[in-house]
Coordinates of C-alpha atoms (C1' of nucleotides) in Angstrom, one line a residue:
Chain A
X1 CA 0.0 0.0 0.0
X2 CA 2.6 2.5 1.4
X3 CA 4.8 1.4 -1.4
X4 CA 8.6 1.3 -0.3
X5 CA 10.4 4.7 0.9
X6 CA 12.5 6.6 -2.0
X7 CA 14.8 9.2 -2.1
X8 CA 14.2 12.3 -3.8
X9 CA 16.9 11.0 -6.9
X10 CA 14.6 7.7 -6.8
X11 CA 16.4 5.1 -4.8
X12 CA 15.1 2.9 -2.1
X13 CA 15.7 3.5 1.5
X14 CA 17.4 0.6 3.5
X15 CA 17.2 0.3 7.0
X16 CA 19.7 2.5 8.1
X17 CA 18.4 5.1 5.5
X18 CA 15.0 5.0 7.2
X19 CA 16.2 5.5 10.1
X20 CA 17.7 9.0 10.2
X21 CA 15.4 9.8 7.5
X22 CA 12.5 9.7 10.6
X23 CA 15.5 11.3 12.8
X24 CA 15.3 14.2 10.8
X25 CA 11.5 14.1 10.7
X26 CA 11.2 14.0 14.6
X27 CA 14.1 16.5 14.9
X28 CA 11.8 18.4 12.5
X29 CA 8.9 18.0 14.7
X30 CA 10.4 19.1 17.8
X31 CA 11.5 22.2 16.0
X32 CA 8.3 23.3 15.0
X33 CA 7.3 22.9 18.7
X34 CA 10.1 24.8 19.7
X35 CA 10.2 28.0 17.2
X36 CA 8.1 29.9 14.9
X37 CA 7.4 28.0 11.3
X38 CA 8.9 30.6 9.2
X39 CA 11.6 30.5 11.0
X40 CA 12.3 26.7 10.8
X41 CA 15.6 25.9 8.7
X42 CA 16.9 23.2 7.3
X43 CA 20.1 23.7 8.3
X44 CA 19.0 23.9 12.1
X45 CA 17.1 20.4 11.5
X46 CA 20.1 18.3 10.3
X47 CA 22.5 20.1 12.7
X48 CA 20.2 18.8 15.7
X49 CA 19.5 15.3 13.7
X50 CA 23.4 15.0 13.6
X51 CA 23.4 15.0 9.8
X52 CA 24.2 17.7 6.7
X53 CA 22.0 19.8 5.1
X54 CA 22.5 17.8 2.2
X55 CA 21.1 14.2 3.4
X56 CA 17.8 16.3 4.6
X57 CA 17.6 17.3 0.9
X58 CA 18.1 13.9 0.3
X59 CA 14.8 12.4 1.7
X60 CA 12.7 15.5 1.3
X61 CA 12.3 18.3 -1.1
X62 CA 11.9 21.0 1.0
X63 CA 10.9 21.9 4.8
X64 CA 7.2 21.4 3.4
X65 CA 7.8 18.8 1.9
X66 CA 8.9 17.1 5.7
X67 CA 5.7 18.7 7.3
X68 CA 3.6 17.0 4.9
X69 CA 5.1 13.8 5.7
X70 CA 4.8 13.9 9.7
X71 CA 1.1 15.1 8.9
X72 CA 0.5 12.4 7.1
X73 CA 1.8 10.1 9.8
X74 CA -0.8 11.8 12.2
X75 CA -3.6 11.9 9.9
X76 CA -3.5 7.7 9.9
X77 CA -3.5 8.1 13.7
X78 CA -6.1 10.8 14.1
X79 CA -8.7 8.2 12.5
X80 CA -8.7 6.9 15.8
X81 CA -10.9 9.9 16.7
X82 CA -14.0 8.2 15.0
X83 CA -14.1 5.5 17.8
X84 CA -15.3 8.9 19.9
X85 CA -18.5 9.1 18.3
X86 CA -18.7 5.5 17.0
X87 CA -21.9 3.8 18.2
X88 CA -22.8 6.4 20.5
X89 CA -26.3 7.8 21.3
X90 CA -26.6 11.4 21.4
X91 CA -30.2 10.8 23.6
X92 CA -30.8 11.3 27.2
X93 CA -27.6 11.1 29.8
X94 CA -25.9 9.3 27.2
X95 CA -25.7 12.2 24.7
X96 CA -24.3 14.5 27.3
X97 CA -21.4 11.9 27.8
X98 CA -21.1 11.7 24.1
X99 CA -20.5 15.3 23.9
X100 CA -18.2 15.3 27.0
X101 CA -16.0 12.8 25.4
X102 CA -15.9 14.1 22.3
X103 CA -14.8 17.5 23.5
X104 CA -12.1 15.5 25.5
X105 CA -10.7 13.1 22.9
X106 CA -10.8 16.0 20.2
X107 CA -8.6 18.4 22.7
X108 CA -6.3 16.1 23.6
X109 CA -5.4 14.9 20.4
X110 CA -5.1 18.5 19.3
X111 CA -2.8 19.1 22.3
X112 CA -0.5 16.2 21.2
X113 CA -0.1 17.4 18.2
X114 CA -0.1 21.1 18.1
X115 CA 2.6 22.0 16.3
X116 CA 2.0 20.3 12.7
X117 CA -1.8 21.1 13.3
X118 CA -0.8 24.6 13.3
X119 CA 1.2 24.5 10.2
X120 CA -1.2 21.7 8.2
X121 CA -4.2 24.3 9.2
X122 CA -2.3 27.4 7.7
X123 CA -1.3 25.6 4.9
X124 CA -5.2 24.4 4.3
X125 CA -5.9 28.4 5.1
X126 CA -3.7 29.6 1.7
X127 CA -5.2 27.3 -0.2
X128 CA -2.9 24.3 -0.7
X129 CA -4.5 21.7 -1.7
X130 CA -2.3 19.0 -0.3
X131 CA -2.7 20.2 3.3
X132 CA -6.5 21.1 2.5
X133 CA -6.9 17.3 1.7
X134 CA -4.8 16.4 5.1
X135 CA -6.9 18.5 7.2
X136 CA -9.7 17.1 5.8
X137 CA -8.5 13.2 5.9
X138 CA -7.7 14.2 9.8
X139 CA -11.3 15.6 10.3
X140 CA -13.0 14.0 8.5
X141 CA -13.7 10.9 10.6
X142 CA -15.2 13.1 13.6
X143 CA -17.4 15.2 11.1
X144 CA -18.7 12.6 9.2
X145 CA -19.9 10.9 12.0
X146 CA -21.1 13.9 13.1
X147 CA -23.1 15.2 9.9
X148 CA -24.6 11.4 10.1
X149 CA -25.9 11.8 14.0
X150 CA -27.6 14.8 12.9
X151 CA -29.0 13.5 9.8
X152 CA -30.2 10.4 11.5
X153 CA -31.9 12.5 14.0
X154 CA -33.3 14.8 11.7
X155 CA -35.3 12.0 10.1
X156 CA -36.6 11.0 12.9
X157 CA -38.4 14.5 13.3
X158 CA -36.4 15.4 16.4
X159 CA -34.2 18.1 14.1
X160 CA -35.8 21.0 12.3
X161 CA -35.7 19.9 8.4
X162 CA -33.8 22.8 7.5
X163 CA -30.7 22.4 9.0
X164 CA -28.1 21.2 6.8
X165 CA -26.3 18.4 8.5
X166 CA -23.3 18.9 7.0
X167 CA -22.9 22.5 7.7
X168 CA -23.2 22.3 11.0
X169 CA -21.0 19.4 11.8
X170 CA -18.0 21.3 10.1
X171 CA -18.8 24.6 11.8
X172 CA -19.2 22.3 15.3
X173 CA -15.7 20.6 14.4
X174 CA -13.9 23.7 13.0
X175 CA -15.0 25.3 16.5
X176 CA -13.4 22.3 18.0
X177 CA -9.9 22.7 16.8
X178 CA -10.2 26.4 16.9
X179 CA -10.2 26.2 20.6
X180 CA -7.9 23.7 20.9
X181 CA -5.7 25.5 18.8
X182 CA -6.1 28.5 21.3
X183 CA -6.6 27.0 24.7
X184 CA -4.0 28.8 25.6
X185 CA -5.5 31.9 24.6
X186 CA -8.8 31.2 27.0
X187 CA -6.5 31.1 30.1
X188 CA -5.6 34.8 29.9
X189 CA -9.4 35.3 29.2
X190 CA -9.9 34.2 32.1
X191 CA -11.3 31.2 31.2
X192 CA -9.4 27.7 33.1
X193 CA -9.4 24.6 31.0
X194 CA -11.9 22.3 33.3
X195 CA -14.7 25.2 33.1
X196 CA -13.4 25.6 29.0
X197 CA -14.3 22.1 28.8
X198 CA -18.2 21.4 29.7
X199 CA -19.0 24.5 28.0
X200 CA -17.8 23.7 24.6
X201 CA -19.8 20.2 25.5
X202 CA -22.8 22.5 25.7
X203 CA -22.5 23.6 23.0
X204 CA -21.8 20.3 20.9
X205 CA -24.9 19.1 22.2
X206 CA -27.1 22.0 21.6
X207 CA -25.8 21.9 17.8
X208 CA -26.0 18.4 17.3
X209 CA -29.5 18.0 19.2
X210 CA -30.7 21.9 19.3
X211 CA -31.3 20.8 23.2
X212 CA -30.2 21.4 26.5
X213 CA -28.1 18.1 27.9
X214 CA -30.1 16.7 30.6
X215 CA -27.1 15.7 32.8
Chain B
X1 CA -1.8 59.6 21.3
X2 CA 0.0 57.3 18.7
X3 CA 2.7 59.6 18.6
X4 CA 5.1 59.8 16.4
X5 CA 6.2 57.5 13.1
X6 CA 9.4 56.7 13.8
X7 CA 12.2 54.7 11.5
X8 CA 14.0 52.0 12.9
X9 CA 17.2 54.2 13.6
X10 CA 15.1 57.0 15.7
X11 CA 13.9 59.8 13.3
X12 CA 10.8 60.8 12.6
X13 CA 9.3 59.9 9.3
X14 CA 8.1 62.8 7.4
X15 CA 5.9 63.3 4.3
X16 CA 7.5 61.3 2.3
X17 CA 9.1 58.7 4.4
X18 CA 5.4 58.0 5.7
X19 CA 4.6 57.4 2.0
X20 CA 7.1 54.7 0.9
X21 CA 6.6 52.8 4.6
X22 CA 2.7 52.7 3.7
X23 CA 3.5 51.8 0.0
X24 CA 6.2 48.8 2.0
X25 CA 2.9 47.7 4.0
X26 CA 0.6 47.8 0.8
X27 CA 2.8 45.4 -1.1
X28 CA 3.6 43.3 1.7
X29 CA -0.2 43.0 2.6
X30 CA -0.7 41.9 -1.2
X31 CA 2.1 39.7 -1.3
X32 CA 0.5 37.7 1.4
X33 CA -2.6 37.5 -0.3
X34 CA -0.6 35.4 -3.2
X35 CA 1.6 33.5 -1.6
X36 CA 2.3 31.5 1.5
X37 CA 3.7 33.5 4.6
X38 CA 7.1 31.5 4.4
X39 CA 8.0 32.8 1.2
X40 CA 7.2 36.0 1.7
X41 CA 10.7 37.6 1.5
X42 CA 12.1 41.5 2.3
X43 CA 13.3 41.8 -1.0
X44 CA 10.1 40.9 -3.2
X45 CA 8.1 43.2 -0.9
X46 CA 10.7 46.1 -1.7
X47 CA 11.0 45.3 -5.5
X48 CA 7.4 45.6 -5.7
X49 CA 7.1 49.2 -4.2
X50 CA 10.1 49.9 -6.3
X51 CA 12.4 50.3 -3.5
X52 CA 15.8 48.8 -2.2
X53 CA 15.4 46.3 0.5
X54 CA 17.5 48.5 2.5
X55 CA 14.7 50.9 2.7
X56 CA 12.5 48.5 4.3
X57 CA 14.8 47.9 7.5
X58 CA 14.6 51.6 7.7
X59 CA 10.9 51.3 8.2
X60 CA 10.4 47.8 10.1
X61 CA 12.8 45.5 11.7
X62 CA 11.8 42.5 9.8
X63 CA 8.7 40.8 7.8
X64 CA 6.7 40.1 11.2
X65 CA 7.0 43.5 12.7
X66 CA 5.5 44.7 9.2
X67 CA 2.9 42.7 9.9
X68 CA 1.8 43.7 13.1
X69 CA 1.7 46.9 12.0
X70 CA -1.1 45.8 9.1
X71 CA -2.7 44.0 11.7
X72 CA -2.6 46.9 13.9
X73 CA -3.8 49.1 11.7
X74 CA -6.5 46.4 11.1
X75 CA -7.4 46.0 14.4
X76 CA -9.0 49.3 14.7
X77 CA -11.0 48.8 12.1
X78 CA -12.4 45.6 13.2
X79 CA -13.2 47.2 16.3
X80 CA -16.6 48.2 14.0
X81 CA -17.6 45.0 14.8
X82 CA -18.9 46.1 18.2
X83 CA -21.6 47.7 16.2
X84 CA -23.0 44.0 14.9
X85 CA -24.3 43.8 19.0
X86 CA -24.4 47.0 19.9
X87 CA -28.2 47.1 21.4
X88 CA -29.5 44.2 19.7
X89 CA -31.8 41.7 21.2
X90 CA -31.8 38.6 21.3
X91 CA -35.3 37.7 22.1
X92 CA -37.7 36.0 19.6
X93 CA -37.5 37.0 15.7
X94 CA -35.1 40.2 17.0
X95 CA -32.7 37.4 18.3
X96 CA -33.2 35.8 14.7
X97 CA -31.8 38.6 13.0
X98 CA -28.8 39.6 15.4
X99 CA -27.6 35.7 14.5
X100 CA -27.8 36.1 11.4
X101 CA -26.1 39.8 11.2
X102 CA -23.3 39.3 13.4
X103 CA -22.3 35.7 11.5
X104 CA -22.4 38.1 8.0
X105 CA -20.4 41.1 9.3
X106 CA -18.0 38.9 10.6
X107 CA -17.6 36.8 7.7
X108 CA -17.1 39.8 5.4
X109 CA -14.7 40.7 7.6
X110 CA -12.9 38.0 7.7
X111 CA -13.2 37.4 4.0
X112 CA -11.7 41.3 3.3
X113 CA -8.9 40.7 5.9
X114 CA -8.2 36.9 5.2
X115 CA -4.4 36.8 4.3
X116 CA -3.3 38.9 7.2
X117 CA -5.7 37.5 10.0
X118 CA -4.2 34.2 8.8
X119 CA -0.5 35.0 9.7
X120 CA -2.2 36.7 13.3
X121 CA -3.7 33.4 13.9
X122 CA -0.6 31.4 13.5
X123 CA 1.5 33.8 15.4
X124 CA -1.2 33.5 18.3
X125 CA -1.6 30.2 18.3
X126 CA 2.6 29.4 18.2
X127 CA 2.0 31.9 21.1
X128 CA 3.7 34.9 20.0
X129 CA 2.5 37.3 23.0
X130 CA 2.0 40.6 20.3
X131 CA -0.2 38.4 18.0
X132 CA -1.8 36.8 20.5
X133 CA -2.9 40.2 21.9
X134 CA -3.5 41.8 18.6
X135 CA -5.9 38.9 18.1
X136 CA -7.4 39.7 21.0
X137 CA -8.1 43.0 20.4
X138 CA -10.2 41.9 17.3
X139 CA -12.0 39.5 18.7
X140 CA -12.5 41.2 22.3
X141 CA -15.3 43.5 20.6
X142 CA -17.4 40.6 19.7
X143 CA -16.8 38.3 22.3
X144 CA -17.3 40.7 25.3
X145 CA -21.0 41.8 23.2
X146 CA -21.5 38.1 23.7
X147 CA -20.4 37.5 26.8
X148 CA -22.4 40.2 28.3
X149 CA -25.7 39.4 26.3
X150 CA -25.3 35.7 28.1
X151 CA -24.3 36.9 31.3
X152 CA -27.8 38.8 30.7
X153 CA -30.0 36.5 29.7
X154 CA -28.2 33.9 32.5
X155 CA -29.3 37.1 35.0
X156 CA -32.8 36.9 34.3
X157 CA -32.7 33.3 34.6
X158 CA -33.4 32.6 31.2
X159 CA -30.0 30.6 30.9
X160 CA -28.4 27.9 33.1
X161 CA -26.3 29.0 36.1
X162 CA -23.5 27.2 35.1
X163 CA -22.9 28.1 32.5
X164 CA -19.9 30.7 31.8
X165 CA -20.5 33.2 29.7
X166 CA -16.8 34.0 28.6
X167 CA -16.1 30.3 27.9
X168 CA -19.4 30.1 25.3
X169 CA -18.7 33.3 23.8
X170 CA -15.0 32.7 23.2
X171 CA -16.0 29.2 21.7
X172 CA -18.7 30.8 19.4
X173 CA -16.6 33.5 18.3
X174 CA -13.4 31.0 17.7
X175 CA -16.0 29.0 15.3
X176 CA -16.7 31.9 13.7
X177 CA -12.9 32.9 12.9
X178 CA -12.1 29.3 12.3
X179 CA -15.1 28.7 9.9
X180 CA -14.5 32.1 7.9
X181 CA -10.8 31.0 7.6
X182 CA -11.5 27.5 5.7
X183 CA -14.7 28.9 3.9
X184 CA -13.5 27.5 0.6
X185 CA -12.9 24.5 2.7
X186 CA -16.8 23.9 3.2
X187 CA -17.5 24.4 -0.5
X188 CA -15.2 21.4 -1.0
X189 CA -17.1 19.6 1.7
X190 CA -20.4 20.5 0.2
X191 CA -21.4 23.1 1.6
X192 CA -22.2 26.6 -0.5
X193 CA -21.8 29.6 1.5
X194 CA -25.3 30.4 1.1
X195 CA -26.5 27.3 3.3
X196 CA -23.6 27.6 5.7
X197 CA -24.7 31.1 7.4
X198 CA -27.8 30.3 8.5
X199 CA -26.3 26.9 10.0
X200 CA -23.7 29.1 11.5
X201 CA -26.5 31.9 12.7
X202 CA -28.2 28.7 14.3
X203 CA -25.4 27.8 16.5
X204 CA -25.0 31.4 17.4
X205 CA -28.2 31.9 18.4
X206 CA -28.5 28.0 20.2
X207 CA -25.5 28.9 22.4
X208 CA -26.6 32.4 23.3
X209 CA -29.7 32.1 24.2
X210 CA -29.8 28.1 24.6
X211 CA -33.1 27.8 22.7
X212 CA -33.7 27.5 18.7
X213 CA -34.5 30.9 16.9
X214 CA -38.2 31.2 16.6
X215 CA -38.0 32.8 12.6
Chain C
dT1 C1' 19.5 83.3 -2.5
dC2 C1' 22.2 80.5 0.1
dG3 C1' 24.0 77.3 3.1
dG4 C1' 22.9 74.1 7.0
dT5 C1' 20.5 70.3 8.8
dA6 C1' 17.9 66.3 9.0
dA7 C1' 15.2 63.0 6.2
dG8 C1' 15.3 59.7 2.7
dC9 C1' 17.4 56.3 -0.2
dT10 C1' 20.7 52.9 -2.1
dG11 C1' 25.0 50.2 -3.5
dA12 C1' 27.7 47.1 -1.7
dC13 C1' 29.3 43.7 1.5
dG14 C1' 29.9 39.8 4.9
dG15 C1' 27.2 36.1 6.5
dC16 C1' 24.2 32.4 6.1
dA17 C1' 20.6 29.1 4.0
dT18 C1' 19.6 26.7 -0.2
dG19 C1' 19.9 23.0 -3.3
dA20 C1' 23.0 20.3 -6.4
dC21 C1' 26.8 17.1 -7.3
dA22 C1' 30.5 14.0 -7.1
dG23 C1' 33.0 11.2 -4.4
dG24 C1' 34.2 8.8 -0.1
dA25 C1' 32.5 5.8 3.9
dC26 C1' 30.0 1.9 5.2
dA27 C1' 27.5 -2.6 5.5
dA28 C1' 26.6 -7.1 3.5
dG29 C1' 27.3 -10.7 0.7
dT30 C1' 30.9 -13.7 -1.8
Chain D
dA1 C1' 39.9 -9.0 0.7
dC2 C1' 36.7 -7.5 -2.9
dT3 C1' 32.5 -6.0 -5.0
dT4 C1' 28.2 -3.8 -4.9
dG5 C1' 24.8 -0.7 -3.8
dT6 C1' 23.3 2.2 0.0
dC7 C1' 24.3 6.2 2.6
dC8 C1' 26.5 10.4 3.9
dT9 C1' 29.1 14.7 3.4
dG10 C1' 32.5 18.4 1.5
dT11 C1' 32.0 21.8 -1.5
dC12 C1' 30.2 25.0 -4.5
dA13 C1' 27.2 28.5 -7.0
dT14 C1' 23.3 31.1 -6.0
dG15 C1' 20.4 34.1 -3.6
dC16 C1' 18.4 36.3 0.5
dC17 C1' 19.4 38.7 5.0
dG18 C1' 20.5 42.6 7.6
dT19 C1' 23.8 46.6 8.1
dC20 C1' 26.7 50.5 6.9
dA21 C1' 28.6 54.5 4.9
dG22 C1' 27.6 57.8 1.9
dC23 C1' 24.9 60.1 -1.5
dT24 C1' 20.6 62.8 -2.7
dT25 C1' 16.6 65.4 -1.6
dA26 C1' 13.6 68.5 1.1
dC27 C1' 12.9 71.9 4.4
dC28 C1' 14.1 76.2 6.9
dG29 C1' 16.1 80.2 8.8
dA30 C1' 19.1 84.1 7.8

DNA sequence: TCGGTAAGCTGACGGCATGACAGGACAAGT
DNA sequence: ACTTGTCCTGTCATGCCGTCAGCTTACCGA
């Protein structure tokens, strides 16, 4: 599926090659934790992965061209983020606890992962399409679900019929990693994490049911 | 007030100087509009105002500090955005309507201002202390509006005690940037523009006042 | 009208990142 | 030890960064 690993000048990676081709990438990784994006350089990334410039340029085009390939790692694992809303009921208590842990799971993996979330999102932001289709792949398993929850509950009656599933569920989930993307920002609002939490729940819930959680 | 326009090296601008450091910020501002912040370099910016890049260290000490001087200057602007709350209601069809105006005014703002309220977002969020209070500024128009109107309506009783005001209205607000920021995202999804305001106006209105907009 | 002064601009330069290449180091099999 | 193919790096041309000295331009008082 993955195909083998190549080079940039088309050869196949061994084992060793591998392996300080994901050195660089987690050295990579670290750095964009570390510093500003723009101001990520190559140079700095082999220098800490103990390498040259020139084996980075080796294995990857360019700095984007790296970014694209942790993100793409994390995408895979963020499909995990469906088992949140997998074969849960939004009625009742339950739905409250659906919304709770949805709020939790999607936070946390946003937390973990800051740093290439930030770039993937402002790549997706100036249009390029190959970090629009990441952000997509990685969201796209928690709004799906969610547009489908909606819909579902929208046949039955119990949502107005001109609410546009879809819509909604990518507003709910671009609110979702908005905030995580800025929980940092809420704390000098004045706003603590826990109470940050439960609201944002709220708010899931009302969107998703256009009810009050009876908790 | 604002005092003086100063160069980098301590004299005050005058007529002219003020001219080619506006002309600097013009082209940069455009320049980000067509390509992606990390390639945005000093000397493209002062080729296209037909100037020397030396000239533009005399104005700024580097591309980011050029920017929060855009975003400054944009900042005041947005502060208009108080007026999209100023003394609305948001009881019954009233409530409706304030939704629905504040989601447009913000998106048009948002939608005039993309390529600079981008870069502000990724400084914020890689928690760059002058971005992060820039963005502030912006957004502390809106969300305060909000927070008071639910602090209100959570007065009269009218919404639950527990919830927090500041933590909803940040949320609702950090939709709103988020969704304007990826609109051509949701036509991708599906989603036309058209359908997605009322959806957004919905939310608004749901986790304001807790209740669905009676239209 | 004529300097004098400060503002305004630029050419040029050392320094560093980029990206390409060719050649040397290394591991594995024979 | 020798061969083979993978892997890494020294080196180089190119281009951007950020700074400086020095030149030009505008303003102002005498």
């Amino acid at each position: 599926m993955t195909g083998q690993v190549r080079t940039v000048d088309g050869r196949v990676a061994g084992r060793r090659g591998q392996a300080t081709r994901q050195k660089l990438l987690d050295c990579l990784s670290e750095m964009l934790s570390s510093s500003p994006y723009r101001d990520v350089k190559v140079i700095d990334v082999a220098r800490k992965a103990g390498t040259s410039p020139a084996t980075f340029y080796q294995y990857f085009p360019d700095v984007e061209g790296a970014v694209l390939e942790i993100a793409e790692q994390m995408a895979t694992e963020g499909a995990g983020l469906t088992e949140l809303l997998e074969g849960r009921s939004w009625a009742g208590k339950s739905g409250w606890q659906t919304a709770q842990e949805l709020v939790d799971g999607f936070l946390e993996f946003w937390r973990k992962n800051d740093a290439i979330l930030r770039v993937v999102d402002l790549g997706a932001a100036e249009g390029d399409k190959r970090f629009y289709k990441l952000r997509m792949k990685i969201l796209n398993s928690v709004n799906n679900s969610l547009a489908d929850s909606i819909a579902e509950l929208q046949a039955k009656g119990r949502v107005d019929k001109d609410v546009n599933p879809a819509a909604v569920a990518g507003s709910l989930v671009a609110m979702l990693a908005a905030v995580a993307a800025h929980q940092k920002g809420f704390s000098t609002w004045g706003v603590k994490q826990a109470e940050l939490k439960p609201n944002l729940a709220l708010l899931v819930h009302l969107g998703v049911t256009g009810k009050k959680p009876s908790k």
